[in-house]
Short mmCIF file of C-alpha atoms in Angstrom, two decimals:
data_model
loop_
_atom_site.label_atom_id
_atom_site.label_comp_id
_atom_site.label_asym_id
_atom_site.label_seq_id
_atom_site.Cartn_x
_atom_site.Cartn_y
_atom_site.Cartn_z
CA UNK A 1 72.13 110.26 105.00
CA UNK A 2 74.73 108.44 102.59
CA UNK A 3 77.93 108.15 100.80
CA UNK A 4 78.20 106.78 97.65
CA UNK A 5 81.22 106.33 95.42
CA UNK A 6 82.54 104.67 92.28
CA UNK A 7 85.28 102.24 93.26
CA UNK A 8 86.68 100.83 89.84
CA UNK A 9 90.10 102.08 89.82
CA UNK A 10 92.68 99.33 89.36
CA UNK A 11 92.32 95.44 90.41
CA UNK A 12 91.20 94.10 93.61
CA UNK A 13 93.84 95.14 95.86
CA UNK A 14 93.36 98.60 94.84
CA UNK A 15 89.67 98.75 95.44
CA UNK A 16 90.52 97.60 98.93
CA UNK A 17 92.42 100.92 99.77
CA UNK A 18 89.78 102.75 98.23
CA UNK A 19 87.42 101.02 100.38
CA UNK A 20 89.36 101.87 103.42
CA UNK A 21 89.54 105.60 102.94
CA UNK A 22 86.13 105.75 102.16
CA UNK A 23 84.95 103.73 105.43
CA UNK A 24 86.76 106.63 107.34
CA UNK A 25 85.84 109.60 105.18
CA UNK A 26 82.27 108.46 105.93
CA UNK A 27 82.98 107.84 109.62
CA UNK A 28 84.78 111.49 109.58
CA UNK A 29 82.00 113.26 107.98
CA UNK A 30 79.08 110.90 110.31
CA UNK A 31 77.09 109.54 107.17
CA UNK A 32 76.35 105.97 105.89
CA UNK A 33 78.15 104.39 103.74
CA UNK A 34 76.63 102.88 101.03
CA UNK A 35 78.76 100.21 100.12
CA UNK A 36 79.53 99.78 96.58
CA UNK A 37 79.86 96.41 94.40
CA UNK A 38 83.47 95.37 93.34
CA UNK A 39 84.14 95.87 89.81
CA UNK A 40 85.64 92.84 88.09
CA UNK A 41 86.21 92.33 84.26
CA UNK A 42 85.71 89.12 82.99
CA UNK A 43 87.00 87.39 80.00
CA UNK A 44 84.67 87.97 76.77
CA UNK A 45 82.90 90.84 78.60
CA UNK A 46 82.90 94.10 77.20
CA UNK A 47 81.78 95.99 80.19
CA UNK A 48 82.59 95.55 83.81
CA UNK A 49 81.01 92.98 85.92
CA UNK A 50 78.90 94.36 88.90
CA UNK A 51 79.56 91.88 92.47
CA UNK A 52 78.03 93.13 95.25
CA UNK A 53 79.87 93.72 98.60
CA UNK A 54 78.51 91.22 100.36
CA UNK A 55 79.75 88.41 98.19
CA UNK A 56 83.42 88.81 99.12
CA UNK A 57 82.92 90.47 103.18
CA UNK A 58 80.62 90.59 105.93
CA UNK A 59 78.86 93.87 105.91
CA UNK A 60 78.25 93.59 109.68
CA UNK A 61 81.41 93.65 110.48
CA UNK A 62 82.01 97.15 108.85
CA UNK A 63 78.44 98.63 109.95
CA UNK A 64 79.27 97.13 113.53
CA UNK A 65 82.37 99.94 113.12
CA UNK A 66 80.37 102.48 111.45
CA UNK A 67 76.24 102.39 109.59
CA UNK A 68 77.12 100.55 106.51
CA UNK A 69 74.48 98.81 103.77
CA UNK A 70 75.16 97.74 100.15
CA UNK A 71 74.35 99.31 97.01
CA UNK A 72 71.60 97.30 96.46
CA UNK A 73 70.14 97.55 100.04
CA UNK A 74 70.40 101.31 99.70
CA UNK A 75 68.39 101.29 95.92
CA UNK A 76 66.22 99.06 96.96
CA UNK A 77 64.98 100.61 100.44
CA UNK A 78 66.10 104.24 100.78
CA UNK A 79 67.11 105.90 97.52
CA UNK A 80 63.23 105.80 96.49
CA UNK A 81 62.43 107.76 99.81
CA UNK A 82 65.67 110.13 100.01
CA UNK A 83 67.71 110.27 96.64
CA UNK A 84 64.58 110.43 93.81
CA UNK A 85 65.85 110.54 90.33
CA UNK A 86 65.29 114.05 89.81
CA UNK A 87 67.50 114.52 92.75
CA UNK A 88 70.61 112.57 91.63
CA UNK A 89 73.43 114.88 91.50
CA UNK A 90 77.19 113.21 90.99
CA UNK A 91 80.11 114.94 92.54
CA UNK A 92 83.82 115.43 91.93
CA UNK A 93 86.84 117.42 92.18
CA UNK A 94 86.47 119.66 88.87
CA UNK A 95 85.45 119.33 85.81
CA UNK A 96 86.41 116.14 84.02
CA UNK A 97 87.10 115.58 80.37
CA UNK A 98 84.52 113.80 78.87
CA UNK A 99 84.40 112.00 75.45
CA UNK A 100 80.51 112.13 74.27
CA UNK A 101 79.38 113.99 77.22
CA UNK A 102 76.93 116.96 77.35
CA UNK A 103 78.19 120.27 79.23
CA UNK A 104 75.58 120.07 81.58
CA UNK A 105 77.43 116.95 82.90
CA UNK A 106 80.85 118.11 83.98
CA UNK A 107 82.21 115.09 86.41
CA UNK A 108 81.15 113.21 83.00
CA UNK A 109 80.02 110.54 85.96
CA UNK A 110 78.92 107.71 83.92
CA UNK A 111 81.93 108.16 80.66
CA UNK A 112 83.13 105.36 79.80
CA UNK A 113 83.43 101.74 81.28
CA UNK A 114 83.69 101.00 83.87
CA UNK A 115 81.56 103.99 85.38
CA UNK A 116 78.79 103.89 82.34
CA UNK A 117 77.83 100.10 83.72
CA UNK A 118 78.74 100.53 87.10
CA UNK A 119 75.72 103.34 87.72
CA UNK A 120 73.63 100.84 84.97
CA UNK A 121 73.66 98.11 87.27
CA UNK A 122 71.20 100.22 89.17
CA UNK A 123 69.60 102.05 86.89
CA UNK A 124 71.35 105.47 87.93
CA UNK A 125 70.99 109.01 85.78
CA UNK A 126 72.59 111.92 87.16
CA UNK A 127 70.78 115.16 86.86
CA UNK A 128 73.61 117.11 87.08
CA UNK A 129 77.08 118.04 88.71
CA UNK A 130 78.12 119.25 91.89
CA UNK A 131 81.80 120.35 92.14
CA UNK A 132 82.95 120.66 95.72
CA UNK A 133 86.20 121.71 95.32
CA UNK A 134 88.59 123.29 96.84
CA UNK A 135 87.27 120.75 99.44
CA UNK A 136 89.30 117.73 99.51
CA UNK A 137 89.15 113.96 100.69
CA UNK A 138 91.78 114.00 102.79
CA UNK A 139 90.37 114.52 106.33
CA UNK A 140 93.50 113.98 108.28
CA UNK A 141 95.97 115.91 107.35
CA UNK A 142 93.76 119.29 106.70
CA UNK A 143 92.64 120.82 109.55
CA UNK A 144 88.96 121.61 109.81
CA UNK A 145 88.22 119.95 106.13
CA UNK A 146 85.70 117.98 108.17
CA UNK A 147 83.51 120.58 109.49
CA UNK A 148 84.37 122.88 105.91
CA UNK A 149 82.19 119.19 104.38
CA UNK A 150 79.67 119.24 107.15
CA UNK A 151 78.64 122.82 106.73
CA UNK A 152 78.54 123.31 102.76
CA UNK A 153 76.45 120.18 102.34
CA UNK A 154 74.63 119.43 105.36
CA UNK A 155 72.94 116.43 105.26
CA UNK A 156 69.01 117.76 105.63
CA UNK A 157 69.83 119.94 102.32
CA UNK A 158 72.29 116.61 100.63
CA UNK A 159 71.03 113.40 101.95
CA UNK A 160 73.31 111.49 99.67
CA UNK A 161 77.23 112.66 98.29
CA UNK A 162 77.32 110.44 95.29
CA UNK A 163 80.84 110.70 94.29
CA UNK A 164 82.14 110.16 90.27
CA UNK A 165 85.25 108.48 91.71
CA UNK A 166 86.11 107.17 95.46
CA UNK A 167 86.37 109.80 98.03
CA UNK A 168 89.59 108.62 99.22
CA UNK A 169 93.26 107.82 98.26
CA UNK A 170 95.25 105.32 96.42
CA UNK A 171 97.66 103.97 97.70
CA UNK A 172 95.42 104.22 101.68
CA UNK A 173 97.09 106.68 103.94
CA UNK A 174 98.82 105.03 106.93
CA UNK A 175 95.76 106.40 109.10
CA UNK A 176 93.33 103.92 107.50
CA UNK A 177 95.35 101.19 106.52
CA UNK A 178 94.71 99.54 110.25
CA UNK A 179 91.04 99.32 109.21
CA UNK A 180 91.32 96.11 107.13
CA UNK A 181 90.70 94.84 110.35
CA UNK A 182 86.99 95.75 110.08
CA UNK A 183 87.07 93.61 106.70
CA UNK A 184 86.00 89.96 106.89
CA UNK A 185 85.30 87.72 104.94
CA UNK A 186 82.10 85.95 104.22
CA UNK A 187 81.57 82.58 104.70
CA UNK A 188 80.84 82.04 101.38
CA UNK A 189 84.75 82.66 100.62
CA UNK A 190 85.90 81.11 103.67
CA UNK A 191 84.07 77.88 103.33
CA UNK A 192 85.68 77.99 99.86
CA UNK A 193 89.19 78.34 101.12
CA UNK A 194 88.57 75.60 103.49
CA UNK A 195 87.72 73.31 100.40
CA UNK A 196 91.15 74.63 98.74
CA UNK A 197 93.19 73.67 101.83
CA UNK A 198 91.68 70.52 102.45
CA UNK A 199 92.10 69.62 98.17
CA UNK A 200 95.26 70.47 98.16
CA UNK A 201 97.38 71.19 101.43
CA UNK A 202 98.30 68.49 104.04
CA UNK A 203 96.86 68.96 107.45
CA UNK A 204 99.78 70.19 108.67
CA UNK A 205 101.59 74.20 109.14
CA UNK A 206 102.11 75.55 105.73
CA UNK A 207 103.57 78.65 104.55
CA UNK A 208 101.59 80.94 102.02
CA UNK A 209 103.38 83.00 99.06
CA UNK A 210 102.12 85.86 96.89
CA UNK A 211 104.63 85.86 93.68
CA UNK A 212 103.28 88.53 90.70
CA UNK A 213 104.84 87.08 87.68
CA UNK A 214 103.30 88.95 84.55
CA UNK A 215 104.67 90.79 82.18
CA UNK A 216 102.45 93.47 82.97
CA UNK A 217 103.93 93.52 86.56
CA UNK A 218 107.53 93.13 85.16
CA UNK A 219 107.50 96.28 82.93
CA UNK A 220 106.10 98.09 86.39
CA UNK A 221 109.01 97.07 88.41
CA UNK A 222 111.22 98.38 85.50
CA UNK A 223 110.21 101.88 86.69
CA UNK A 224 111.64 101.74 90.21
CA UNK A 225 114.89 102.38 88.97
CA UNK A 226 113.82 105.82 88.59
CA UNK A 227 111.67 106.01 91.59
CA UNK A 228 112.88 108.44 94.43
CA UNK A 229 109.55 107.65 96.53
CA UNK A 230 107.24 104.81 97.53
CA UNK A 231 105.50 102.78 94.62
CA UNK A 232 102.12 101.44 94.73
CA UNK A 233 101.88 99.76 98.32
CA UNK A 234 105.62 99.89 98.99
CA UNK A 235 105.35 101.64 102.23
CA UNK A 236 103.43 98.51 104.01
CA UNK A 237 107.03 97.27 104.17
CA UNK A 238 109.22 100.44 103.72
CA UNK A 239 107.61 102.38 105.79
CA UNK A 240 105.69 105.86 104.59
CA UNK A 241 108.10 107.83 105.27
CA UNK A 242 110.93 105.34 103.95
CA UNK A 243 112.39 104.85 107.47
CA UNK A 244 112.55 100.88 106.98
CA UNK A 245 115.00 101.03 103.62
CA UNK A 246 114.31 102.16 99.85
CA UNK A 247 112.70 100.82 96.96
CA UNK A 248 114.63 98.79 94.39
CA UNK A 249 114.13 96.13 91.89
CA UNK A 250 114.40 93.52 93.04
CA UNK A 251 112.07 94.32 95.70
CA UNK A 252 109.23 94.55 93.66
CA UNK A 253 110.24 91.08 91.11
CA UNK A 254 112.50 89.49 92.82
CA UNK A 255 115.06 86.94 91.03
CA UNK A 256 114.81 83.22 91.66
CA UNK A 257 117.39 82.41 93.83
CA UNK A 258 116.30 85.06 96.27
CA UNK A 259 112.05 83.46 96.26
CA UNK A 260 113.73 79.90 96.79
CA UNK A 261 116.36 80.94 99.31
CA UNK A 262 113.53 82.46 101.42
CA UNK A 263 111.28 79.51 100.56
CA UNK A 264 113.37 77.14 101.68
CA UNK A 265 113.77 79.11 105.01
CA UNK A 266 110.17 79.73 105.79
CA UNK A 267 109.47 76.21 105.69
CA UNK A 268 112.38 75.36 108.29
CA UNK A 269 110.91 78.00 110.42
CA UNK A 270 107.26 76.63 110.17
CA UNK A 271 108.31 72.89 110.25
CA UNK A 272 105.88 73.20 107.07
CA UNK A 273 105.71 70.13 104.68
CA UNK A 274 104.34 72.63 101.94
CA UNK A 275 104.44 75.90 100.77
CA UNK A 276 100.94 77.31 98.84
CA UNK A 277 101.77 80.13 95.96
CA UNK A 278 99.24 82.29 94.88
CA UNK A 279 100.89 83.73 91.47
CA UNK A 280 98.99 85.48 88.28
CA UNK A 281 101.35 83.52 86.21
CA UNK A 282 101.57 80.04 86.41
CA UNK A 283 103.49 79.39 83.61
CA UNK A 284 106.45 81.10 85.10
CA UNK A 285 106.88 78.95 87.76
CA UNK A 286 109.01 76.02 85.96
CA UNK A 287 112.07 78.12 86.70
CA UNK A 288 111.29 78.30 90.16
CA UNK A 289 110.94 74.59 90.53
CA UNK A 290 114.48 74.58 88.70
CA UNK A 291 115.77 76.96 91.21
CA UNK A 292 114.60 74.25 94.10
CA UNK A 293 116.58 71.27 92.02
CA UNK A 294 117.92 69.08 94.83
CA UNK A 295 115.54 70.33 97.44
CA UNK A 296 112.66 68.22 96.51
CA UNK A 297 112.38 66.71 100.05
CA UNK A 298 112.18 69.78 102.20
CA UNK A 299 109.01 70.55 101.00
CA UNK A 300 106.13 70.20 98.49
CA UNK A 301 104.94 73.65 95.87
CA UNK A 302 101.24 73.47 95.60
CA UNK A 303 99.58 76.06 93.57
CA UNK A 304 96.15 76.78 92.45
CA UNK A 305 94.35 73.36 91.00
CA UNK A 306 90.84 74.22 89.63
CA UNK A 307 88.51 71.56 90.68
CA UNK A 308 86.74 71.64 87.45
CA UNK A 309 89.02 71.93 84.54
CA UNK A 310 89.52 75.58 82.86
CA UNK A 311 88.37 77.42 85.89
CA UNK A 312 90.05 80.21 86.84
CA UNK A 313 92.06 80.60 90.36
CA UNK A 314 89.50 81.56 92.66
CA UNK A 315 91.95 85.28 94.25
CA UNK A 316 89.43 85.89 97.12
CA UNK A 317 89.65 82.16 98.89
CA UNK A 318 93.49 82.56 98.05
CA UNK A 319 93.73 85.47 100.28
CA UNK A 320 91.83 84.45 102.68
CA UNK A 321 93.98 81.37 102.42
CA UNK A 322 96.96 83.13 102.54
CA UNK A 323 95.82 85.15 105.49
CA UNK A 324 96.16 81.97 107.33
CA UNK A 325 99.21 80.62 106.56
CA UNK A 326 101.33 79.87 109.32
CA UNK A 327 103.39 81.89 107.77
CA UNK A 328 102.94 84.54 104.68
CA UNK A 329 105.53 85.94 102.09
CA UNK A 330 104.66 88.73 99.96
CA UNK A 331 105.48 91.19 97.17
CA UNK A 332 106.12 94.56 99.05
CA UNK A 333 104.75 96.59 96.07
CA UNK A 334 101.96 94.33 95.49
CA UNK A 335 98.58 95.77 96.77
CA UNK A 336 97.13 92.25 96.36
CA UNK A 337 99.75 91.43 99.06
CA UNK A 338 98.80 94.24 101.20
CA UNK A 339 95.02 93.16 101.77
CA UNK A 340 97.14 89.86 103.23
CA UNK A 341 99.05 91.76 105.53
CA UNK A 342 96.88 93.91 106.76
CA UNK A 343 94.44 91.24 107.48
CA UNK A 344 97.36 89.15 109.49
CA UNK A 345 98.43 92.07 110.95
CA UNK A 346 95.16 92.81 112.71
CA UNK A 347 95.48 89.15 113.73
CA UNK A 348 99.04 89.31 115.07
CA UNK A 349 100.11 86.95 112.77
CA UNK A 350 103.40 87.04 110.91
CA UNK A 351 104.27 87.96 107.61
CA UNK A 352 107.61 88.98 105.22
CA UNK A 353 108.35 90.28 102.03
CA UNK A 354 111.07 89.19 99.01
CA UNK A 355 114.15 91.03 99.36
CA UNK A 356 113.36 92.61 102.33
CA UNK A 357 115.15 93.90 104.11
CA UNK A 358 118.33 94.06 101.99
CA UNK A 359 121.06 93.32 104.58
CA UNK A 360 119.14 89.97 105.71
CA UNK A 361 120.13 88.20 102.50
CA UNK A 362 123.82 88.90 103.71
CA UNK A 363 123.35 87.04 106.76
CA UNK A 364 124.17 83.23 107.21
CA UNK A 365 121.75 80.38 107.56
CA UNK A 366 122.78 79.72 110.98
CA UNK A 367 122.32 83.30 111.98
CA UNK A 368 118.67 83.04 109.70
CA UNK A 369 117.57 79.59 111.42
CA UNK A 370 118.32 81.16 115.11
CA UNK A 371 114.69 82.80 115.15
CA UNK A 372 112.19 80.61 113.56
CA UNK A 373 108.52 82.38 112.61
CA UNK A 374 105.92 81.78 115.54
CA UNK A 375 103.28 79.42 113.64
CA UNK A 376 99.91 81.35 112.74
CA UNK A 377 96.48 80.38 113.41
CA UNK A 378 95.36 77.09 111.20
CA UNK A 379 91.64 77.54 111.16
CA UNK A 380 89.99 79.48 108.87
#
C-alpha cells in the first residue's frame, strides 16, 4: 500500500524538503513510500532527466526508518499486482489549469515538463482524477487530518495515492527538517567525494563554503528588502518563528569583505591550510580572490576542478564534501545549503552562515579568535 508523488519543483535542494515531508506524510498515514527519481535538466535536453533515488542515497537507510522502495522497484514488482493501468488514478488539491488537457483529467497530472516525462519514464497513464480536498498535507498542525486520510481512502479500497505534485511543503516544516538524518548518501557519491578531496584538498582540516553567485540568485535576494517573513530556507538560521534575527540582504548575497572576513576566520579556527567553495558561479570569484589580496599565506581557495576537461561540477559529491568539512559556511537562504546543515547537524558537527548573526561582524578579532570551531569529522 503506497505513496507516490511528483517531486520536480525547483533544484536539488528543494526536492530534498519535498522529500522530507513526504517520508513523514507516509510514515503519518502508515503506507510505503515509493520513492521517486530526482528530476534534473540537463544542458541540450528538452525534457527533464529521470535519476533514480538510489543513485544519490541509500534507500535502506530511509526504509530502515519507515518501508521505502524506488520507483522503479515499485513498477517493476508491485504496480503490475496492485496499481493495474486501468486503476491509475492521480490526485491533487483541486482542479488544475491545464494547457491541452481533456476535462476528464482535472489535476492535468502529466501537463507539461517536467510531469509529462517524469510519469513517461515509466510508462504511466492516469485514468482519471481524484480530488481529495479539503484534506490537506499538513499532518501536524491539523488535528485528526491523519485519521480524516486513513478513513476516506483506506488502503484495501486505494492501494496506491499517486499524487500530481509532492504531498508535502516547501520550504520543510521544522517537524521534518531533523529527518535529513535518515538521508545518506551512497557510496557511489561518497567514493566520488573522496576522489575530489584527495585531487584537490591537502590531507589536512579544511573548511567547506557554499557561495550562490548567479544572477539568477542575485535578482532573488533583491526581494528581501520587501520581505516581512522567512525566504526560501531562511529559518534554518533565523529560526521559524524569526526568534534568531530577521532577514536582510546581505544575508542572502553577502558582499565581499564580509565572505573573506569570515574566511579568513574559519581557517584560524580550524588551523585549516585550505578552504573548498562550492559556488554556481565560478566566474565571480576573481573579486573574491581580490578581496583576500595580502592574505595569500593564510590559506589556499580550491574550487571545483573537473578531472576531465568541460565537465560539469559534480553538486552531490560537493555536499557530501561539504558535509565534512571541519568546518562549513553557508548561504542562510540557500536550500542547497540547508541539505549541508541538516546533514552536519544530525552529525553534531558545526556549521555558520554569511552575515549571521548581524551583531558578530561588530565584534573584534580578539573577541572572534577566543572560541575557535571544534574540528569535524575528516572521513567521509
Amino acid at each position: 500500500m503506497a505513496i507516490s508523488g511528483l517531486l520536480f519543483a525547483g533544484r536539488f535542494g528543494n526536492q530534498m524538503d519535498y522529500f522530507l515531508g513526504t517520508l513523514s506524510f507516509a510514515k503519518e498515514l502508515n503506507r510505503t513510500l515509493v520513492l521517486a527519481p530526482w528530476v534534473e535538466y540537463h544542458m541540450r535536453q528538452p525534457k527533464s532527466i529521470q535519476v533514480p533515488f538510489d543513485e544519490y542515497f541509500r534507500v535502506d537507510k530511509v526504509a530502515k526508518y519507515h518501508p521505502a522502495i524506488t520507483m522503479e522497484t515499485f513498477m517493476g514488482e508491485i504496480a503490475p499486482k496492485i496499481w493495474p493501468p486501468s486503476k491509475r488514478i492521480s490526485f491533487c488539491y483541486q482542479q488544475r489549469q491545464a494547457y491541452g488537457e481533456p476535462p476528464t483529467d482535472p489535476c492535468a497530472a502529466k501537463n507539461g515538463n517536467p510531469p509529462g516525462p517524469f510519469w513517461d519514464t515509466y510508462g504511466i497513464d492516469f485514468v482519471s482524477s481524484e480530488l481529495h480536498s479539503p484534506l490537506s498535507y499538513d499532518l501536524w498542525n491539523v488535528a485528526g487530518e491523519a485519521e480524516r486520510w486513513r478513513r476516506r481512502y483506506p488502503p484495501h479500497r486505494w492501494p496506491v495515492l499517486a499524487f500530481a505534485g509532492s504531498p508535502a511543503s516547501y520550504p520543510v516544516l521544522e517537524v521534518n527538517a531533523g529527518l535529513q538524518r535518515h538521508f545518506q548518501w551512497s557510496e557511489a557519491v561518497r567514493e566520488r567525494a573522496r576522489q575530489l578531496r584527495r585531487r584537490l584538498l591537502p590531507a589536512a582540516p579544511f573548511v567547506g563554503v557554499h557561495l550562490r553567485l548567479g544572477s539568477d540568485w542575485e535578482r532573488a535576494c533583491a526581494h528581501t528588502r520587501q520581505a516581512t517573513g522567512n525566504m526560501f530556507s531562511s529559518a534554518q538560521c533565523l529560526g521559524y518563528r524569526q526568534q534568531h534575527g530577521r532577514l536582510t540582504e546581505r544575508l542572502c548575497y553577502p558582499d565581499w569583505p564580509t565572505v573573506a572576513r569570515q574566511m579568513r576566520r574559519a581557517a584560524r579556527h580550524t588551523r585549516a591550510p585550505a578552504v573548498y567553495v562550492a559556488t554556481d558561479a565560478p566566474e565571480r570569484l576573481d573579486s573574491l580572490r581580490r578581496e583576500l589580496r595580502g592574505h595569500e599565506q593564510e590559506f589556499e581557495l580550491v574550487t571545483w576542478q573537473p578531472a576531465e576537461p568541460g565537465r560539469p561540477a559534480d553538486a552531490h559529491a560537493e555536499l557530501a564534501l561539504l558535509a565534512r568539512a571541519n568546518l562549513f559556511i553557508g548561504n542562510c537562504v540557500s536550500s542547497f545549503s540547508a541539505v549541508v546543515f541538516r546533514e552536519r547537524d544530525a552529525l553534531g558537527l558545526p556549521s555558520a552562515f554569511w552575515a549571521f548573526p548581524e551583531d558578530s561582524e561588530s565584534e573584534s578579532e580578539s573577541d572572534r579568535d577566543a572560541d575557535p570551531a571544534r574540528p569535524g569529522r575528516d572521513e567521509l
